[in-house]
mmCIF file with all atom_site columns, C-alpha atoms in Angstrom:
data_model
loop_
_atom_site.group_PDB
_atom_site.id
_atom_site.type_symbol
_atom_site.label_atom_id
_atom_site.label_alt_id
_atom_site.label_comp_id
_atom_site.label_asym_id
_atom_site.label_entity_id
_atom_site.label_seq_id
_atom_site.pdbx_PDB_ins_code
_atom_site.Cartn_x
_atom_site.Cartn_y
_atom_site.Cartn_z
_atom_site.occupancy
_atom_site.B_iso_or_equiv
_atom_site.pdbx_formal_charge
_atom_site.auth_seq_id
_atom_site.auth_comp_id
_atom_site.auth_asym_id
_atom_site.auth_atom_id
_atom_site.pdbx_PDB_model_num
ATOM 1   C CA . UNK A 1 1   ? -7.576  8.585   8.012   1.00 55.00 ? 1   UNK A CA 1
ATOM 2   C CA . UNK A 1 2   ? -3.854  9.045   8.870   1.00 68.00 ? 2   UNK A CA 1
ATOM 3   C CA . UNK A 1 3   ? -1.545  7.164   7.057   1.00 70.00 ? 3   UNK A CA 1
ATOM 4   C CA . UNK A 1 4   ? 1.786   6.433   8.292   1.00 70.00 ? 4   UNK A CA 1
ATOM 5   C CA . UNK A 1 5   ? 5.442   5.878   6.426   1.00 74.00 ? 5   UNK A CA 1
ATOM 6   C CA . UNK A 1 6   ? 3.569   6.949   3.689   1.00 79.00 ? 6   UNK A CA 1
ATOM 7   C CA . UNK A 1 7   ? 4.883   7.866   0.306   1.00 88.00 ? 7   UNK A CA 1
ATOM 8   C CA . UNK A 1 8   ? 2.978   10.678  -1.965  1.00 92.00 ? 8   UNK A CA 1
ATOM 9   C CA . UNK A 1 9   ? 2.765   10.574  -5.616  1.00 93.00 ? 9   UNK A CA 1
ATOM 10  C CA . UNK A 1 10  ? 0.822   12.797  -8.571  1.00 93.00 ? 10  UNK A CA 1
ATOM 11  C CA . UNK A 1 11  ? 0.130   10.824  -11.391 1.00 93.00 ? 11  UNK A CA 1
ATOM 12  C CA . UNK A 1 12  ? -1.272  12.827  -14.782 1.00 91.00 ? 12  UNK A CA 1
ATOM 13  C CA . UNK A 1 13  ? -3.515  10.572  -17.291 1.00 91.00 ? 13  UNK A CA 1
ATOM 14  C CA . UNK A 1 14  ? -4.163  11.187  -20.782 1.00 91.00 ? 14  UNK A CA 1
ATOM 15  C CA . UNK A 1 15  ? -7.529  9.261   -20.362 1.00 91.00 ? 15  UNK A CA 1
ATOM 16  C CA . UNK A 1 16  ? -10.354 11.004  -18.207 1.00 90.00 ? 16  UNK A CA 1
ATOM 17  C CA . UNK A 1 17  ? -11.017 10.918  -14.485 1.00 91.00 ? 17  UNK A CA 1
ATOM 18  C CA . UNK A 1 18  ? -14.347 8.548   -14.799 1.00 91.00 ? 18  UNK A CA 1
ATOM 19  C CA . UNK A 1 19  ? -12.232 6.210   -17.071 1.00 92.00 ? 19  UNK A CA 1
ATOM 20  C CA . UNK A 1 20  ? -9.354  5.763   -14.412 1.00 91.00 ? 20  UNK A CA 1
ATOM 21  C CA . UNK A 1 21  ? -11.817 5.242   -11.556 1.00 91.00 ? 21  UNK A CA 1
ATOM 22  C CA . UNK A 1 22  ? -14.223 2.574   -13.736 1.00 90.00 ? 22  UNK A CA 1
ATOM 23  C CA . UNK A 1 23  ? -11.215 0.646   -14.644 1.00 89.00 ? 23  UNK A CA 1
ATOM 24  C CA . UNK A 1 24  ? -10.092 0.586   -10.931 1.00 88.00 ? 24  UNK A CA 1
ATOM 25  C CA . UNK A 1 25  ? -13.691 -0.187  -10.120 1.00 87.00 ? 25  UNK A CA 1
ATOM 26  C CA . UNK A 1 26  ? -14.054 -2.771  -12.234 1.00 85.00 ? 26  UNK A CA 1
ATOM 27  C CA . UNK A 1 27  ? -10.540 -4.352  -11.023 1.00 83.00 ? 27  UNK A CA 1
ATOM 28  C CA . UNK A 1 28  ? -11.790 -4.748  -7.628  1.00 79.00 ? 28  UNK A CA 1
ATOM 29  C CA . UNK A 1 29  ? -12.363 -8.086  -5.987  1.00 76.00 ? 29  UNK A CA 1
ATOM 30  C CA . UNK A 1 30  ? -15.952 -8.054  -4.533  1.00 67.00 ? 30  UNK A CA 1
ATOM 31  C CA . UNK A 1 31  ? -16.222 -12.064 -4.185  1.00 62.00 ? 31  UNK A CA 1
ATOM 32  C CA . UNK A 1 32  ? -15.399 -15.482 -4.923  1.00 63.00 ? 32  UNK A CA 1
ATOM 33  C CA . UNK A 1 33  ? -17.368 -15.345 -8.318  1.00 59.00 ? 33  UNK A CA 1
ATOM 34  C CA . UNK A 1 34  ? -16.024 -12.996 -9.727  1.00 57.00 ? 34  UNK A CA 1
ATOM 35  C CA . UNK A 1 35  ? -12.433 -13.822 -8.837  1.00 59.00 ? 35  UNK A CA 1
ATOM 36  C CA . UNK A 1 36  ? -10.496 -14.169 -12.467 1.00 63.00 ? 36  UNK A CA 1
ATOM 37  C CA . UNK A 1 37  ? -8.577  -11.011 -13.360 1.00 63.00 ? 37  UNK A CA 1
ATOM 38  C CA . UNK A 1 38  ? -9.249  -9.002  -10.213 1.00 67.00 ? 38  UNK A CA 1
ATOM 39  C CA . UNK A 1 39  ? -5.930  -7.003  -8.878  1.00 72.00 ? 39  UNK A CA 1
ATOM 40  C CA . UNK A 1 40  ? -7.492  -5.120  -5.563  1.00 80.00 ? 40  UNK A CA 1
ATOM 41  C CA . UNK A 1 41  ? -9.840  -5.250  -2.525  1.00 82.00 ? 41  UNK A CA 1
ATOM 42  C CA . UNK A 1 42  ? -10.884 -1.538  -1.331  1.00 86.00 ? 42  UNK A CA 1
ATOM 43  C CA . UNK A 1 43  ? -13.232 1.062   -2.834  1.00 90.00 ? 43  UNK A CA 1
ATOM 44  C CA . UNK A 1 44  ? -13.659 3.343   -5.337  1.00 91.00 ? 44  UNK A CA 1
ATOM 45  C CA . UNK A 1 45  ? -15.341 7.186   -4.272  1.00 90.00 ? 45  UNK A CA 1
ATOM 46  C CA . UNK A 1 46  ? -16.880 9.598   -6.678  1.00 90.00 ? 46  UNK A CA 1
ATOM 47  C CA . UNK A 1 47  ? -13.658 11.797  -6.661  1.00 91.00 ? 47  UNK A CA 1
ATOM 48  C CA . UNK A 1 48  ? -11.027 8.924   -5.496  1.00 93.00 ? 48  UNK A CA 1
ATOM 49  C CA . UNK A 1 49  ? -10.059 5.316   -4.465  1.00 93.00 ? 49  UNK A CA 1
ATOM 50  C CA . UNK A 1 50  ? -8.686  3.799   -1.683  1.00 90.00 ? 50  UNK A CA 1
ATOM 51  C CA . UNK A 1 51  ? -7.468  0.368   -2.466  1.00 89.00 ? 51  UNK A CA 1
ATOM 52  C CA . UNK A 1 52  ? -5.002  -2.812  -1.524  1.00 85.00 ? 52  UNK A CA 1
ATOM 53  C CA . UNK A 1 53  ? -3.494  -5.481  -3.520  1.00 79.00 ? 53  UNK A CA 1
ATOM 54  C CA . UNK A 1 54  ? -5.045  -8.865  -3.504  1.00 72.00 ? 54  UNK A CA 1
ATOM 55  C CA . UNK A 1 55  ? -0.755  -10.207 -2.690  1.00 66.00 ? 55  UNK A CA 1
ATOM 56  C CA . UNK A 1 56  ? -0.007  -10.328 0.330   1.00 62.00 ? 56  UNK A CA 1
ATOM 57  C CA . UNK A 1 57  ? 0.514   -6.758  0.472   1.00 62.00 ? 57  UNK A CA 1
ATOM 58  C CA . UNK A 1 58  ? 0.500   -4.644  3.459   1.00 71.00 ? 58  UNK A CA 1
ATOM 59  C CA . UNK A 1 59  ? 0.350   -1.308  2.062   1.00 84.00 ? 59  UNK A CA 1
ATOM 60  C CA . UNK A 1 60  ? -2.831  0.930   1.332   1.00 87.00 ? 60  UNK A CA 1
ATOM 61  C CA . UNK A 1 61  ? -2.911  3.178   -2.496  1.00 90.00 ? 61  UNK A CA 1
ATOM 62  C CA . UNK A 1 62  ? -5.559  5.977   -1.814  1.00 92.00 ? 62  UNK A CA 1
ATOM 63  C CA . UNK A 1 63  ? -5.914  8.541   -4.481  1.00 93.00 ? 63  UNK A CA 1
ATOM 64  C CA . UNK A 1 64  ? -7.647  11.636  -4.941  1.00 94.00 ? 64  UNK A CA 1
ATOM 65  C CA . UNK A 1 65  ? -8.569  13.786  -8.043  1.00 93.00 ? 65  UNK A CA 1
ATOM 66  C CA . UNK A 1 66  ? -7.378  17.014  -8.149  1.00 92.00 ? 66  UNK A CA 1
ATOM 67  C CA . UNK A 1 67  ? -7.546  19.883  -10.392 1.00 87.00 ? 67  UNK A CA 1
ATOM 68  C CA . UNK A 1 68  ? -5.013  21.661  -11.036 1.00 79.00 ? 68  UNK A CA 1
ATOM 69  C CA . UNK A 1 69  ? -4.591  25.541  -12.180 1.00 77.00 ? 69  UNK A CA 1
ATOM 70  C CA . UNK A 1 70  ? -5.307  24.438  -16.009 1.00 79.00 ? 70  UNK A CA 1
ATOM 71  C CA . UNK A 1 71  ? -8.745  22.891  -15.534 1.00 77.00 ? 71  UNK A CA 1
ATOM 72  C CA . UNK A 1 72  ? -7.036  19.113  -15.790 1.00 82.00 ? 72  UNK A CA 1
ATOM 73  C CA . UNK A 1 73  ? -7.597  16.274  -13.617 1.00 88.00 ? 73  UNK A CA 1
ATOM 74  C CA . UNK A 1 74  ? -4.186  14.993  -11.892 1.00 90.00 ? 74  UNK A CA 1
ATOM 75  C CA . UNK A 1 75  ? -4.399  12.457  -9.245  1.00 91.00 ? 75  UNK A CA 1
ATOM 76  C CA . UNK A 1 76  ? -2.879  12.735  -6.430  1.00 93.00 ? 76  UNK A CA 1
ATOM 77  C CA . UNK A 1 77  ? -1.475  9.274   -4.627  1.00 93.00 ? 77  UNK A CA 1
ATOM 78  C CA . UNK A 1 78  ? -0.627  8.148   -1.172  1.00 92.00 ? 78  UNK A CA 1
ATOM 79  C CA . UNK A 1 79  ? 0.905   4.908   -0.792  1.00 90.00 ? 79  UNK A CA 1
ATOM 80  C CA . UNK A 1 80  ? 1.338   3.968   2.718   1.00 86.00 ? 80  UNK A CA 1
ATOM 81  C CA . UNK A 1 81  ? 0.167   1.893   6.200   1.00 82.00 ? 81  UNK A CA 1
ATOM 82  C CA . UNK A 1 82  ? -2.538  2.725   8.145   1.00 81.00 ? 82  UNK A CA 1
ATOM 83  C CA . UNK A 1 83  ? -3.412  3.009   11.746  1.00 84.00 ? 83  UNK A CA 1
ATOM 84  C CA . UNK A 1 84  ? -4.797  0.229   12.535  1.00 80.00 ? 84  UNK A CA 1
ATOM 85  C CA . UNK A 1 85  ? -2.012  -1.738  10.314  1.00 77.00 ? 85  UNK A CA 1
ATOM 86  C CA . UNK A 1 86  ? 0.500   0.013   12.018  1.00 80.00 ? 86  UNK A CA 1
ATOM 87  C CA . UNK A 1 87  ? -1.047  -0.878  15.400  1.00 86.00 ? 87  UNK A CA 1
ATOM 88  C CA . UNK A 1 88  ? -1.652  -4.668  14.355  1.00 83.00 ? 88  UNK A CA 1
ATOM 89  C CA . UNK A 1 89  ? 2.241   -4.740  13.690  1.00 80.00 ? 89  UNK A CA 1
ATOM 90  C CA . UNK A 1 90  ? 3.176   -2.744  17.023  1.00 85.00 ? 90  UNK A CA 1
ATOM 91  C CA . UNK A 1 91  ? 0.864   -4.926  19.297  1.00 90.00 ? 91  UNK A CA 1
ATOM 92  C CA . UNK A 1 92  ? 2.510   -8.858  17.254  1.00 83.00 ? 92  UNK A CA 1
ATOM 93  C CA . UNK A 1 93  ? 6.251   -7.594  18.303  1.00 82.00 ? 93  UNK A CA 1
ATOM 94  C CA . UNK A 1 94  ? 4.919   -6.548  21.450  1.00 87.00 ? 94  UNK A CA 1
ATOM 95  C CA . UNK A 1 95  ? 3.504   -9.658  22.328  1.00 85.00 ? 95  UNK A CA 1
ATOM 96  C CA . UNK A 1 96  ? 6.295   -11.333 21.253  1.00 81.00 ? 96  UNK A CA 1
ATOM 97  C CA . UNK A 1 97  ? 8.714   -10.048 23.020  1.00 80.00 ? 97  UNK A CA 1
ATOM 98  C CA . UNK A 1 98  ? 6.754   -10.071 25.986  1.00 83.00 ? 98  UNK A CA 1
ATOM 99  C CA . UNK A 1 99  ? 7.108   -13.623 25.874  1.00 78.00 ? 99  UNK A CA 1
ATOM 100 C CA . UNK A 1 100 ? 11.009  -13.830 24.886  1.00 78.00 ? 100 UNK A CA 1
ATOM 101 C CA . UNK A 1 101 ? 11.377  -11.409 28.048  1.00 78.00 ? 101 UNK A CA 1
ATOM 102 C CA . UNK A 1 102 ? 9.250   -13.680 30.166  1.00 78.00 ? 102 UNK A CA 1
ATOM 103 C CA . UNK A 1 103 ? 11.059  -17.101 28.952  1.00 73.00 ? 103 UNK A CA 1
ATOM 104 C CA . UNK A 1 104 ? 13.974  -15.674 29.304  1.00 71.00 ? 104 UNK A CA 1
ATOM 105 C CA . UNK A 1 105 ? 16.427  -17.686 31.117  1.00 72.00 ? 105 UNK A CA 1
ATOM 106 C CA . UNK A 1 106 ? 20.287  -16.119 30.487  1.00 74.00 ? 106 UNK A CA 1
ATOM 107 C CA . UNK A 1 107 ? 20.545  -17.805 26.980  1.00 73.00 ? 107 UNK A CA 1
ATOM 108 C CA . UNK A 1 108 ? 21.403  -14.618 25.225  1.00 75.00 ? 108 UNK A CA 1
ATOM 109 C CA . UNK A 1 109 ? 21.773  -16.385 21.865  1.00 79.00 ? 109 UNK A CA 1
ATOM 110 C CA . UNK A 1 110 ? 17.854  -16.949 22.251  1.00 76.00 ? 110 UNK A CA 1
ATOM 111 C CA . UNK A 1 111 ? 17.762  -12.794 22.351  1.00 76.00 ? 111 UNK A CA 1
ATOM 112 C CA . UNK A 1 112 ? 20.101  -12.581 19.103  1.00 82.00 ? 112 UNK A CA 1
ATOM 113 C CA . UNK A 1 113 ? 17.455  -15.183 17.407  1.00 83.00 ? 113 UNK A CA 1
ATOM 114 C CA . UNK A 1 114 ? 14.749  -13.077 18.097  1.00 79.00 ? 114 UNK A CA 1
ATOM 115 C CA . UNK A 1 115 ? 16.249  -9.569  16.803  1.00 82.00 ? 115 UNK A CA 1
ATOM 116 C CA . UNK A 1 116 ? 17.625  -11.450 13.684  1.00 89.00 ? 116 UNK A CA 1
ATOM 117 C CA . UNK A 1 117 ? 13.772  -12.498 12.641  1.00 86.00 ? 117 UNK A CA 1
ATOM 118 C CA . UNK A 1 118 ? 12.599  -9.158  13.619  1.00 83.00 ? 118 UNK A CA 1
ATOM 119 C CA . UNK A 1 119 ? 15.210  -7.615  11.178  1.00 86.00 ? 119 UNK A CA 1
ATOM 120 C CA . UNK A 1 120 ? 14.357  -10.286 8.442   1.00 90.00 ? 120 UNK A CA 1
ATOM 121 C CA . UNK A 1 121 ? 10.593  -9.713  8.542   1.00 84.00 ? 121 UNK A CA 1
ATOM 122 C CA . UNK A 1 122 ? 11.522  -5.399  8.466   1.00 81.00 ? 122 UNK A CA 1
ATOM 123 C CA . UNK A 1 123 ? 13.420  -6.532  5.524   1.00 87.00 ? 123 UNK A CA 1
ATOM 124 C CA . UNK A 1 124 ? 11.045  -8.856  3.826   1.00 85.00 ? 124 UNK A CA 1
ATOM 125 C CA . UNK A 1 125 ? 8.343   -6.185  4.453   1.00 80.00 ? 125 UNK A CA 1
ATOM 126 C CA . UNK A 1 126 ? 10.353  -3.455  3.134   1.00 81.00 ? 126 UNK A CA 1
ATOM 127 C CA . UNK A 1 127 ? 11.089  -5.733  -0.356  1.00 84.00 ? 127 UNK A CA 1
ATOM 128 C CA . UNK A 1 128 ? 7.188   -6.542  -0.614  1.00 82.00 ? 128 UNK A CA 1
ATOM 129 C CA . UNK A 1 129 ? 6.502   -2.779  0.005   1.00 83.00 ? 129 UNK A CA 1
ATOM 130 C CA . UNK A 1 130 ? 8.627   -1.771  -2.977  1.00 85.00 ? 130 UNK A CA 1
ATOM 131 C CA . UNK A 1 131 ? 7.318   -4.766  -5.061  1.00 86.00 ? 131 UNK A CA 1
ATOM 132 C CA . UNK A 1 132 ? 3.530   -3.762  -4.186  1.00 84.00 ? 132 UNK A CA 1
ATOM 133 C CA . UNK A 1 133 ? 4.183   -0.033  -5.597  1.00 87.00 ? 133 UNK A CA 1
ATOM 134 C CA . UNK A 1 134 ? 6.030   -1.176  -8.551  1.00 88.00 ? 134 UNK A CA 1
ATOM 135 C CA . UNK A 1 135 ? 2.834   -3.696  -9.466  1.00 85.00 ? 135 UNK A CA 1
ATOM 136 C CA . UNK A 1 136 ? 0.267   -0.894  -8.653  1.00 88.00 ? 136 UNK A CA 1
ATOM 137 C CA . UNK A 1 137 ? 2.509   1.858   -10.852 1.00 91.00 ? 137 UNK A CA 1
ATOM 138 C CA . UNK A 1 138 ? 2.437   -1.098  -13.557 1.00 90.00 ? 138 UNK A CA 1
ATOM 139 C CA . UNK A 1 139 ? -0.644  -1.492  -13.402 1.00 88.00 ? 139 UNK A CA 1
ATOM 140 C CA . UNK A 1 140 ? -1.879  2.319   -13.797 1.00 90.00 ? 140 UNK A CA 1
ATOM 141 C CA . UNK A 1 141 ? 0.709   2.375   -17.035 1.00 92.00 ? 141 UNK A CA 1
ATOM 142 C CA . UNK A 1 142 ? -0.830  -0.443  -18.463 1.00 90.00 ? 142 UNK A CA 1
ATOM 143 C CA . UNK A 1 143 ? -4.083  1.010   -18.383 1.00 90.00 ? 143 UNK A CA 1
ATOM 144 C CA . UNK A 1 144 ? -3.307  4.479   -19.504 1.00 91.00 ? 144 UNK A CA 1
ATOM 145 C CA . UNK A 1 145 ? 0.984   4.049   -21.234 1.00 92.00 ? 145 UNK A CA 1
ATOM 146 C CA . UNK A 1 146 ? 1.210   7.935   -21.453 1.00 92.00 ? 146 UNK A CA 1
ATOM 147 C CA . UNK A 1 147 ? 0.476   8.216   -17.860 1.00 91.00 ? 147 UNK A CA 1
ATOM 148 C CA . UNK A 1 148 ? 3.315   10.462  -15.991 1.00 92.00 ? 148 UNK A CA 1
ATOM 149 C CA . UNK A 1 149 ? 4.359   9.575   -12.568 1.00 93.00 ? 149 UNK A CA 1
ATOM 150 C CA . UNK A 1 150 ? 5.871   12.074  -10.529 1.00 92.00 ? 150 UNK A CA 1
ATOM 151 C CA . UNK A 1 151 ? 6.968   11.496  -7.082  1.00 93.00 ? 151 UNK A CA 1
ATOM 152 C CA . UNK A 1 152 ? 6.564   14.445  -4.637  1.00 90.00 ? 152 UNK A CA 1
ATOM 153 C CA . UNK A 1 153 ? 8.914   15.170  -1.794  1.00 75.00 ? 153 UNK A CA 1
#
């Protein structure tokens, strides 16, 4: 699936492919039993994962292995929103603002209220965005601390 403002990563472990994906596996939240020490809600696929945070995190990690031209596993990462959360956003300010039109009755401060929350929730989600990747990148060094990041542009 298409992911939108989406970031891409590779990532090289020094531990194997099936270690990385049982550890993700085994970090994912599958009910209210087995709650304690869980960090994401998604799945894990023979050759990748595609994953949330349990925070209130809007953002979607989905990683593929890939080999590269010396026989080694490197993952490669997308961080980013998908469709539907992109269209979940689009249709809340649409709705809203439908209703500020509607209401409207010449107070333009009401107007300037409005645009100031939408820029404080852009902002908010932006922060939380860029908190989500750290904790996910913190995570993945914790579980392997000779695991190399690289962002790709």
């Amino acid at each position: 699936m298409y992911m939108f403002l989406k970031s891409e990563y590779r990532v090289e472990f020094s531990k194997s492919k099936e270690d990385v994906l049982e550890n993700i596996k085994n970090s994912i939240f599958g009910g209210f039993p087995d709650f304690f020490g869980k960090s994401f809600t998604g799945k894990v696929l023979e050759n990748g994962f595609k994953v949330r945070l349990m925070k209130k995190d809007f953002q979607t990690f989905k990683g593929n292995f890939i080999k590269d031209r010396e026989d080694q596993y490197s993952l490669e990462l997308f961080v980013g929103l998908e469709f539907y959360q992109v269209l979940t956003l689009a249709v809340f300010f649409c709705f809203s603002l439908m209703m500020l039109i509607r209401n409207f009755s010449g107070n333009y401060y009401i107007l300037f209220i409005y645009l100031m929350v939408i820029g404080l929730i852009a902002y908010k989600n932006y922060g939380d965005s860029k908190k989500g990747k750290q904790l996910f990148f913190d995570y993945l060094k914790n579980f392997d601390r000779d695991c190399e990041i690289i962002p790709i542009k």
